[in-house]
Short mmCIF file of C-alpha atoms in Angstrom, two decimals:
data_model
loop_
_atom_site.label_atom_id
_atom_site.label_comp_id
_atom_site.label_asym_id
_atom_site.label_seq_id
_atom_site.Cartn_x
_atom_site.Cartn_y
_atom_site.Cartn_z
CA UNK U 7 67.81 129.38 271.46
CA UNK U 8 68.91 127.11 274.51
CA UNK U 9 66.21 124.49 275.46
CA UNK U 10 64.33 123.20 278.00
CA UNK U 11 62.88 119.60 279.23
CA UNK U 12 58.93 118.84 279.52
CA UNK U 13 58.04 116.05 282.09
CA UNK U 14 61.26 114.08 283.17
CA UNK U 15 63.24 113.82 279.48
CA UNK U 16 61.50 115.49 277.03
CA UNK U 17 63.74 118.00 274.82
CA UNK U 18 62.62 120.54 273.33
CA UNK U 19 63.90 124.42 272.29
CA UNK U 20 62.75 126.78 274.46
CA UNK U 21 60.14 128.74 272.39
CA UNK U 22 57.74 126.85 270.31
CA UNK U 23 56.60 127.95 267.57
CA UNK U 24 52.15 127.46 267.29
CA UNK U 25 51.23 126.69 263.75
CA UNK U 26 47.38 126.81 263.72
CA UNK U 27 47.47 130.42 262.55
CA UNK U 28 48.79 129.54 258.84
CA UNK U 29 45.66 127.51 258.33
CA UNK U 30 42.31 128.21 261.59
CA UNK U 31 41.39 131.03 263.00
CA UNK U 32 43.15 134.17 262.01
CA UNK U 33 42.01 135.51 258.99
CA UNK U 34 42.32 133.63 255.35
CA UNK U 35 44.86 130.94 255.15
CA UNK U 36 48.30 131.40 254.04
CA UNK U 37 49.24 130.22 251.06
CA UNK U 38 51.05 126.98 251.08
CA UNK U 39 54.30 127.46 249.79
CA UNK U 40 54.63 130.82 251.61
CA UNK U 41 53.71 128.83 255.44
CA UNK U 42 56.04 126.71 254.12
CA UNK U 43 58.69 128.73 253.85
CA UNK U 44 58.10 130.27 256.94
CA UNK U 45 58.26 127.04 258.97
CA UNK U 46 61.69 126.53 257.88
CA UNK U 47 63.01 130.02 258.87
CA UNK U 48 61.70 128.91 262.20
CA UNK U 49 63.72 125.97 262.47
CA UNK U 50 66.79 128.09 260.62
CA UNK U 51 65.92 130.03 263.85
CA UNK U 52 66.30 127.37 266.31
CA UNK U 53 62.92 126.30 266.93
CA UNK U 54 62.73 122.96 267.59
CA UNK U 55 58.93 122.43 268.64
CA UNK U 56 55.55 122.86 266.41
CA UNK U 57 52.40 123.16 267.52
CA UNK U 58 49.24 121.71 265.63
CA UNK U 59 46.07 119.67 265.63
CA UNK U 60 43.82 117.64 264.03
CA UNK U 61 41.16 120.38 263.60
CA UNK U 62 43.03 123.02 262.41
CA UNK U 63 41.66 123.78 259.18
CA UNK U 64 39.06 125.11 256.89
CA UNK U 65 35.86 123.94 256.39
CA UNK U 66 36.93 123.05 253.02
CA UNK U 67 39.73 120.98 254.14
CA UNK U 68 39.49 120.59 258.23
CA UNK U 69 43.17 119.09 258.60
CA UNK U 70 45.21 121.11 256.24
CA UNK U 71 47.36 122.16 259.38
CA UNK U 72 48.88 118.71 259.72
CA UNK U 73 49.29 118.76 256.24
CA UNK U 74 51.31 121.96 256.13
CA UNK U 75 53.79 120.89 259.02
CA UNK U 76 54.30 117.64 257.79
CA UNK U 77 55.81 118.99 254.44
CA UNK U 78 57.48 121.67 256.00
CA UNK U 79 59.51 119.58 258.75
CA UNK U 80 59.49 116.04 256.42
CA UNK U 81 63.35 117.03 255.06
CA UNK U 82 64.24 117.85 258.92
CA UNK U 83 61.76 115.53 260.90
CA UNK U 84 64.98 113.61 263.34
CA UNK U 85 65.74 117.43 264.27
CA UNK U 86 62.16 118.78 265.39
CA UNK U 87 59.51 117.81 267.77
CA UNK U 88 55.84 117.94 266.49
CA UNK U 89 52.89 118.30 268.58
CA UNK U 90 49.26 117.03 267.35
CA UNK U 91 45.71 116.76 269.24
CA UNK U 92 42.67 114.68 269.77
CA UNK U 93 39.63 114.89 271.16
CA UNK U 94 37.68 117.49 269.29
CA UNK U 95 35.42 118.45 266.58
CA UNK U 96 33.90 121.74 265.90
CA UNK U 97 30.12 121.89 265.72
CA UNK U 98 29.36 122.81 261.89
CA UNK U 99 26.02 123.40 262.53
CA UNK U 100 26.82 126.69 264.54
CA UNK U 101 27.12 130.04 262.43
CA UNK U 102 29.19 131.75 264.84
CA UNK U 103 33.37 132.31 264.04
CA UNK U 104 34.51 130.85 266.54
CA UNK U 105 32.33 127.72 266.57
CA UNK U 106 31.87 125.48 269.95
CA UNK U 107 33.81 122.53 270.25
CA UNK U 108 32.38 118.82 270.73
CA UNK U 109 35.20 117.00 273.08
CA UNK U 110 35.16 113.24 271.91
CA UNK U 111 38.04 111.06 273.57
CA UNK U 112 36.27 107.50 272.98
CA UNK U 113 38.90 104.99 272.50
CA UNK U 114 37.93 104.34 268.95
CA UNK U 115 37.79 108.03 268.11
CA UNK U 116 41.37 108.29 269.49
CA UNK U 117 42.41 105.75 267.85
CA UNK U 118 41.07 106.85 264.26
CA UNK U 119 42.81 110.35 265.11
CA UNK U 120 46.14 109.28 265.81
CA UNK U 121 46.52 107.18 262.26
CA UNK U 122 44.97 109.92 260.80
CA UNK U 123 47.41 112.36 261.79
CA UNK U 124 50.47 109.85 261.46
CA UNK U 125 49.28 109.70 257.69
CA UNK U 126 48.80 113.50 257.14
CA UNK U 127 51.94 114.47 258.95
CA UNK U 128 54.16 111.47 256.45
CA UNK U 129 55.79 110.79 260.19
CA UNK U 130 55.92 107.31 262.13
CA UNK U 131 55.25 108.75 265.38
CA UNK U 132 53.86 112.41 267.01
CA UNK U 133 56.44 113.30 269.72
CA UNK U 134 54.00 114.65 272.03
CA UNK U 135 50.26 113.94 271.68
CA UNK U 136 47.57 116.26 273.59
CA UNK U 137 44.15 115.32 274.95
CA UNK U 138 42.79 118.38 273.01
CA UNK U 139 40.06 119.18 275.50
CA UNK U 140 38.70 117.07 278.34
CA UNK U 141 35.74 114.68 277.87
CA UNK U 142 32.89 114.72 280.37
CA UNK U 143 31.69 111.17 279.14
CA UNK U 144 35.30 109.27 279.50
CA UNK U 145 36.93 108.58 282.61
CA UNK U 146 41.04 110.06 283.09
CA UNK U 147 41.86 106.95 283.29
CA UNK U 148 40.54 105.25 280.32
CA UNK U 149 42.01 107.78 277.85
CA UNK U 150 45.49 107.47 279.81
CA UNK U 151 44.95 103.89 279.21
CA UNK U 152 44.83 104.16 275.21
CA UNK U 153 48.23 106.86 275.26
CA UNK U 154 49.74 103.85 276.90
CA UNK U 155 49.24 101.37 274.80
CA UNK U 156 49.94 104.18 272.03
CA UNK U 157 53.26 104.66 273.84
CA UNK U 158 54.30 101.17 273.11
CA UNK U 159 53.04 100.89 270.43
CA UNK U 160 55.59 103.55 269.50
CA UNK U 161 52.58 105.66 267.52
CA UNK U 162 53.35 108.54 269.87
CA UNK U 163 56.23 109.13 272.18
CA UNK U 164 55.13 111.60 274.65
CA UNK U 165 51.13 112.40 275.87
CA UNK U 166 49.49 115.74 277.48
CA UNK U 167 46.71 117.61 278.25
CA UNK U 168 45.54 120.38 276.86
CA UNK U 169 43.27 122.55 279.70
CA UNK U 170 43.91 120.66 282.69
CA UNK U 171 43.01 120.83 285.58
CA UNK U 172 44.22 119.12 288.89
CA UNK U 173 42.12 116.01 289.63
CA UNK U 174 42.20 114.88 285.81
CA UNK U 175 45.69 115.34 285.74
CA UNK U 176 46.61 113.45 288.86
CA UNK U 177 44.07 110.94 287.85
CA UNK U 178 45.44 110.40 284.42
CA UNK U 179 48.70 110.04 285.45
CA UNK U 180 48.68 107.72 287.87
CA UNK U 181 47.90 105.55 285.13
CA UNK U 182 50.69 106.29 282.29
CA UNK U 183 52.75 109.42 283.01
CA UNK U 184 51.71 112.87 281.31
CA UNK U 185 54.76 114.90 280.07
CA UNK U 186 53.17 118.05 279.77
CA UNK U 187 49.97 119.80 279.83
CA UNK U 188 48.48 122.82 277.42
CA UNK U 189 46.92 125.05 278.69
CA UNK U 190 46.24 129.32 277.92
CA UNK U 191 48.38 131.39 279.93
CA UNK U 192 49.49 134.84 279.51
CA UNK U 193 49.67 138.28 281.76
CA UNK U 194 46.30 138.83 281.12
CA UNK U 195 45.18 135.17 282.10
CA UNK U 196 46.90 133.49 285.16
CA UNK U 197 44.14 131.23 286.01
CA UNK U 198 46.21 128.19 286.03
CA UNK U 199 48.95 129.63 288.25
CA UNK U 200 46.86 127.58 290.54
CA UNK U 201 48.41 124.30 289.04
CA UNK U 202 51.54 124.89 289.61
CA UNK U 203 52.19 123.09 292.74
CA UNK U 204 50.82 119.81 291.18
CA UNK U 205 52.30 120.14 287.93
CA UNK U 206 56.23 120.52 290.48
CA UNK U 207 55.28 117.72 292.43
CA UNK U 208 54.44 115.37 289.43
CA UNK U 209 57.16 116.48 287.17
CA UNK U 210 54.59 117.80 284.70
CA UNK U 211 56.29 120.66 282.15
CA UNK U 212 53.35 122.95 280.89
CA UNK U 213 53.22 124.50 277.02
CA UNK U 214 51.88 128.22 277.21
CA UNK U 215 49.39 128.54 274.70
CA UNK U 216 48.04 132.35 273.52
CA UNK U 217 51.17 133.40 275.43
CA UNK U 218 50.47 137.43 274.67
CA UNK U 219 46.79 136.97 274.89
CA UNK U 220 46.29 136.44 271.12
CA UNK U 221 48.88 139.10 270.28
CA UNK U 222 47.77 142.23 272.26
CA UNK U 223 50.46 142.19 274.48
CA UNK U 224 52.96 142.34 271.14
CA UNK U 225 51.74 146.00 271.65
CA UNK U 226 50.97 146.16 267.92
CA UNK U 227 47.66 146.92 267.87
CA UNK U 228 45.53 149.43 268.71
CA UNK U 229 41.38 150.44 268.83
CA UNK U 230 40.96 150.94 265.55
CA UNK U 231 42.58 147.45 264.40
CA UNK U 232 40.04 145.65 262.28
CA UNK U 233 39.77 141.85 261.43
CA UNK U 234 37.51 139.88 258.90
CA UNK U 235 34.22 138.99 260.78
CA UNK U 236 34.19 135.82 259.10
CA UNK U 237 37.38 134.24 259.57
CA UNK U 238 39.49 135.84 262.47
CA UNK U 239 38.66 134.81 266.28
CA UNK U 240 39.99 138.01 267.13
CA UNK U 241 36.88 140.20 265.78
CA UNK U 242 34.94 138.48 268.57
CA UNK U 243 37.36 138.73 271.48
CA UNK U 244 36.78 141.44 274.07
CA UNK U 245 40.79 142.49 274.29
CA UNK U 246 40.40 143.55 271.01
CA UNK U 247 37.55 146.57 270.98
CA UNK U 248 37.93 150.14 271.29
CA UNK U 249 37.05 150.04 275.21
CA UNK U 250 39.89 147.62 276.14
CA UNK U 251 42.10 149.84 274.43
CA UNK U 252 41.59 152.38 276.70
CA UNK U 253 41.55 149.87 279.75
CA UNK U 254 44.81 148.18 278.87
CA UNK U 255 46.75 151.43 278.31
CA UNK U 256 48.45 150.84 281.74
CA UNK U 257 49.36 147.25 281.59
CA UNK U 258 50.79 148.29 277.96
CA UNK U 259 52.52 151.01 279.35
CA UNK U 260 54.14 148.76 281.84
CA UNK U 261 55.37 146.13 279.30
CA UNK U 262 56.70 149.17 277.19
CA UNK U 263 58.43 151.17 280.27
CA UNK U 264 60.61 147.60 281.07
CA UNK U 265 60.68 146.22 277.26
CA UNK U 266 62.94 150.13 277.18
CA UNK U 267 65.05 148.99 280.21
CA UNK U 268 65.87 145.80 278.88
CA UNK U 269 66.71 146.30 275.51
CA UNK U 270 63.80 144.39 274.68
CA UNK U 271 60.49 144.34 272.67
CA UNK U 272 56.70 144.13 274.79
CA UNK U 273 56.41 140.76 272.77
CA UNK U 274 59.73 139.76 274.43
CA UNK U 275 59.29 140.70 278.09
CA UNK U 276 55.46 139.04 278.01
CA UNK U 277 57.52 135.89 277.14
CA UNK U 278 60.54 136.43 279.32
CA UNK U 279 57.96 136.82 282.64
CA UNK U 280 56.75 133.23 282.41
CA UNK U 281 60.29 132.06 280.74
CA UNK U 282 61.87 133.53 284.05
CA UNK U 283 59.32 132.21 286.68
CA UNK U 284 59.92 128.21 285.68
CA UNK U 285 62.16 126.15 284.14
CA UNK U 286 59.57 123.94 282.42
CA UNK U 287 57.42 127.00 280.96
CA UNK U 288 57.14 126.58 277.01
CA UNK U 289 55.24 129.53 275.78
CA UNK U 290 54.36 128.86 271.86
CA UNK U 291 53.23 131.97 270.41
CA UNK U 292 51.70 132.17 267.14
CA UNK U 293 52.61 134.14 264.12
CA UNK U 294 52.99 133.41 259.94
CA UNK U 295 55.73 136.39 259.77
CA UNK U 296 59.16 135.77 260.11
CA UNK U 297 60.54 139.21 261.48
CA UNK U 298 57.55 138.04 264.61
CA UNK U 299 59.19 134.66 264.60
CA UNK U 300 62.71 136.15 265.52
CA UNK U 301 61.55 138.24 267.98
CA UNK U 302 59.93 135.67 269.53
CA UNK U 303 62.82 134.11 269.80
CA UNK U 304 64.77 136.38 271.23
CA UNK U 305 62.67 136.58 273.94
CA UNK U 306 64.77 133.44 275.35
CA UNK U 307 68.08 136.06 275.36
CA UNK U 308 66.10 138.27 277.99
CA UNK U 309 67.03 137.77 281.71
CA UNK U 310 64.21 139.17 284.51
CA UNK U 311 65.70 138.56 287.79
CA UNK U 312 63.13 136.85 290.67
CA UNK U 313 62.91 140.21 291.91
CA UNK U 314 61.31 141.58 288.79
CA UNK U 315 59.13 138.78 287.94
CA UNK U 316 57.74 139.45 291.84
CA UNK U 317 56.94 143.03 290.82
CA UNK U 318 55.68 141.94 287.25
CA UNK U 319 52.83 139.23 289.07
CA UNK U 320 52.66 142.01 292.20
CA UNK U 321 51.71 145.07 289.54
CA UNK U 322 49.61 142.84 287.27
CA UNK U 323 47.48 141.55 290.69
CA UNK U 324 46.14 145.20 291.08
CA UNK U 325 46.84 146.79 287.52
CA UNK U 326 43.51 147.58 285.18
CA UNK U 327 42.70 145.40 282.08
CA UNK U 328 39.88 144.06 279.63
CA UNK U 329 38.28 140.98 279.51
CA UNK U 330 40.27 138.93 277.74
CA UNK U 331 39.62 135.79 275.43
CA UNK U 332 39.12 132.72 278.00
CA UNK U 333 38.54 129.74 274.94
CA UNK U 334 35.58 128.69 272.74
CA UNK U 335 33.12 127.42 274.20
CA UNK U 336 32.25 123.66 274.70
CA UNK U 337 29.16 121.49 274.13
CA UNK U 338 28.49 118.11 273.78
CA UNK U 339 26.71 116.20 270.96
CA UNK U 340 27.10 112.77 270.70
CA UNK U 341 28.55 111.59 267.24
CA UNK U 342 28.73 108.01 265.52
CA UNK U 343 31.10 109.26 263.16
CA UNK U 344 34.88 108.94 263.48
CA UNK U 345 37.27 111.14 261.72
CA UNK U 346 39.01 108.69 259.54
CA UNK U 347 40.90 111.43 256.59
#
């Protein structure tokens, strides 16, 4: 896997590979030794960067993501870069799956998060730390102000945004320079196409997150795919019932009819499109399986020409599709409490 630079000198492969799945959100957790083991046949693969977060968890043990990465990269930590997030809690309190999120970027909140990730990942520094969403009650400028002095402090090396949008950006980094931000993009959600301009201008790389639009555009699954009601986000998201089977058959079609031409996989050409149409696109799809992993991968290997991507964004303008999975949903509920495990 060749790579690719986020911001003005930030290094990292290509592909990313998002970890949260082994622990939050889809379905029962892997077991340990088994994520493990399939976070090493990623890097054996060439993947470079790993995607996690302080939240990612169980409500038995709410940062058993960090955990998992940290063993799983400690042997090989010089030869990866790890991402980790602040700035959230999930409202327990709620019965739904996907539970709402309570953004908290106070200064002493962030601080509290970024020793307790150092301590769970076993690493002296996060290579790139993300503003995990954006906090009504703080200021841009006040949370740039504590990744600077986290910056030389030399706690993190690199600081983002994870669902940005222009004015925080430009207002944030004015004050300490962001190297990337994080936000959802796929063929099915192109909302932040919008940012591009800024993100050129400022020398801003941006990490793809829910790069096939939680899988669906793997092409994998179909209307009568089921997942546990209790512990998979996917049971709730509207890409995933038997009507948006039927109204995605076309844009399927379409990733099938070109994945044919180019050798490729659907997984692959969703990737390729946004690999293609910038240099500082790092889509970090999700998956525990190895064989998925590879693919993934060799999505990097696939060439569309401008001309193609141009038809891709042209057909997908007009084509039919679902509703698709836009984020969970945010409240606000002020908490004394900071997360000190």
């Amino acid at each position: 896997m060749d790579d690719r630079v986020l911001g003005t000198d930030f290094t990292v492969s290509s592909i990313g590979l998002g970890c949260m799945g082994f622990s939050h959100a889809y379905g029962a957790p892997t077991e340990e030794q088994q994520a493990i083991r399939a976070i090493r046949s990623a890097y054996d693969m060439g993947y470079t960067l790993f995607d996690t977060a302080e939240v990612y968890g169980t409500q038995d043990d709410p940062h058993a993501n960090e955990r998992l990465v940290g063993k799983a990269l400690k042997d090989v930590r010089d030869q990866v870069q790890i991402i980790s997030k602040f700035g959230i809690r999930f409202d327990e309190s709620s019965s739904e799956v996907n539970k709402p999120l309570i953004p908290d970027a106070r200064c002493a909140v962030i601080r509290a998060s970024v020793e307790g990730s150092l301590r769970r990942l076993g690493t002296d520094r996060i290579d790139l730390y993300f503003q995990h969403r954006i906090d009504p009650d703080v200021e841009p400028e006040v949370v740039a102000g504590v990744m600077a002095d986290l910056i030389r402090e030399g706690k993190i090396l690199h600081w983002g945004i994870s669902e940005a949008n222009e004015d925080y950006l430009r207002r944030a980094h004015a004050v300490c320079p962001v190297t990337a931000v994080e936000n959802r993009y796929s063929m099915m959600a192109r909302q932040y196409e919008a940012l591009f301009p800024a993100l050129e201008e400022l020398r801003v790389g941006f990490v793809a997150f829910s790069p096939m639009a939680n899988g669906l555009l793997a092409g994998v699954y179909g209307k009568d795919s089921q997942f546990d009601p209790k512990l998979d986000y996917r049971s709730n998201m509207p890409q995933f019932t038997a009507q948006a089977a039927e109204q995605n058959r076309q844009l399927l079609q379409l990733l099938h009819n070109l994945a044919a031409q180019k050798s490729a996989t659907p997984a692959q050409i969703s990737l390729a499109w946004m690999l293609c149409k910038k240099p500082w696109i790092v889509p970090i799809p999700g998956t525990r399986k190895p064989e998925r992993m590879r693919e993934n991968a060799g999505a990097a290997d696939v060439r569309l020409t401008v001309d193609e991507v141009a038809a891709l964004d042209r057909a997908l303008d007009t084509i039919p599709m679902s509703a698709v999975f836009g984020g969970t949903r945010v409240t606000k509920q002020f908490c004394n409490v900071l997360q000190l495990d």
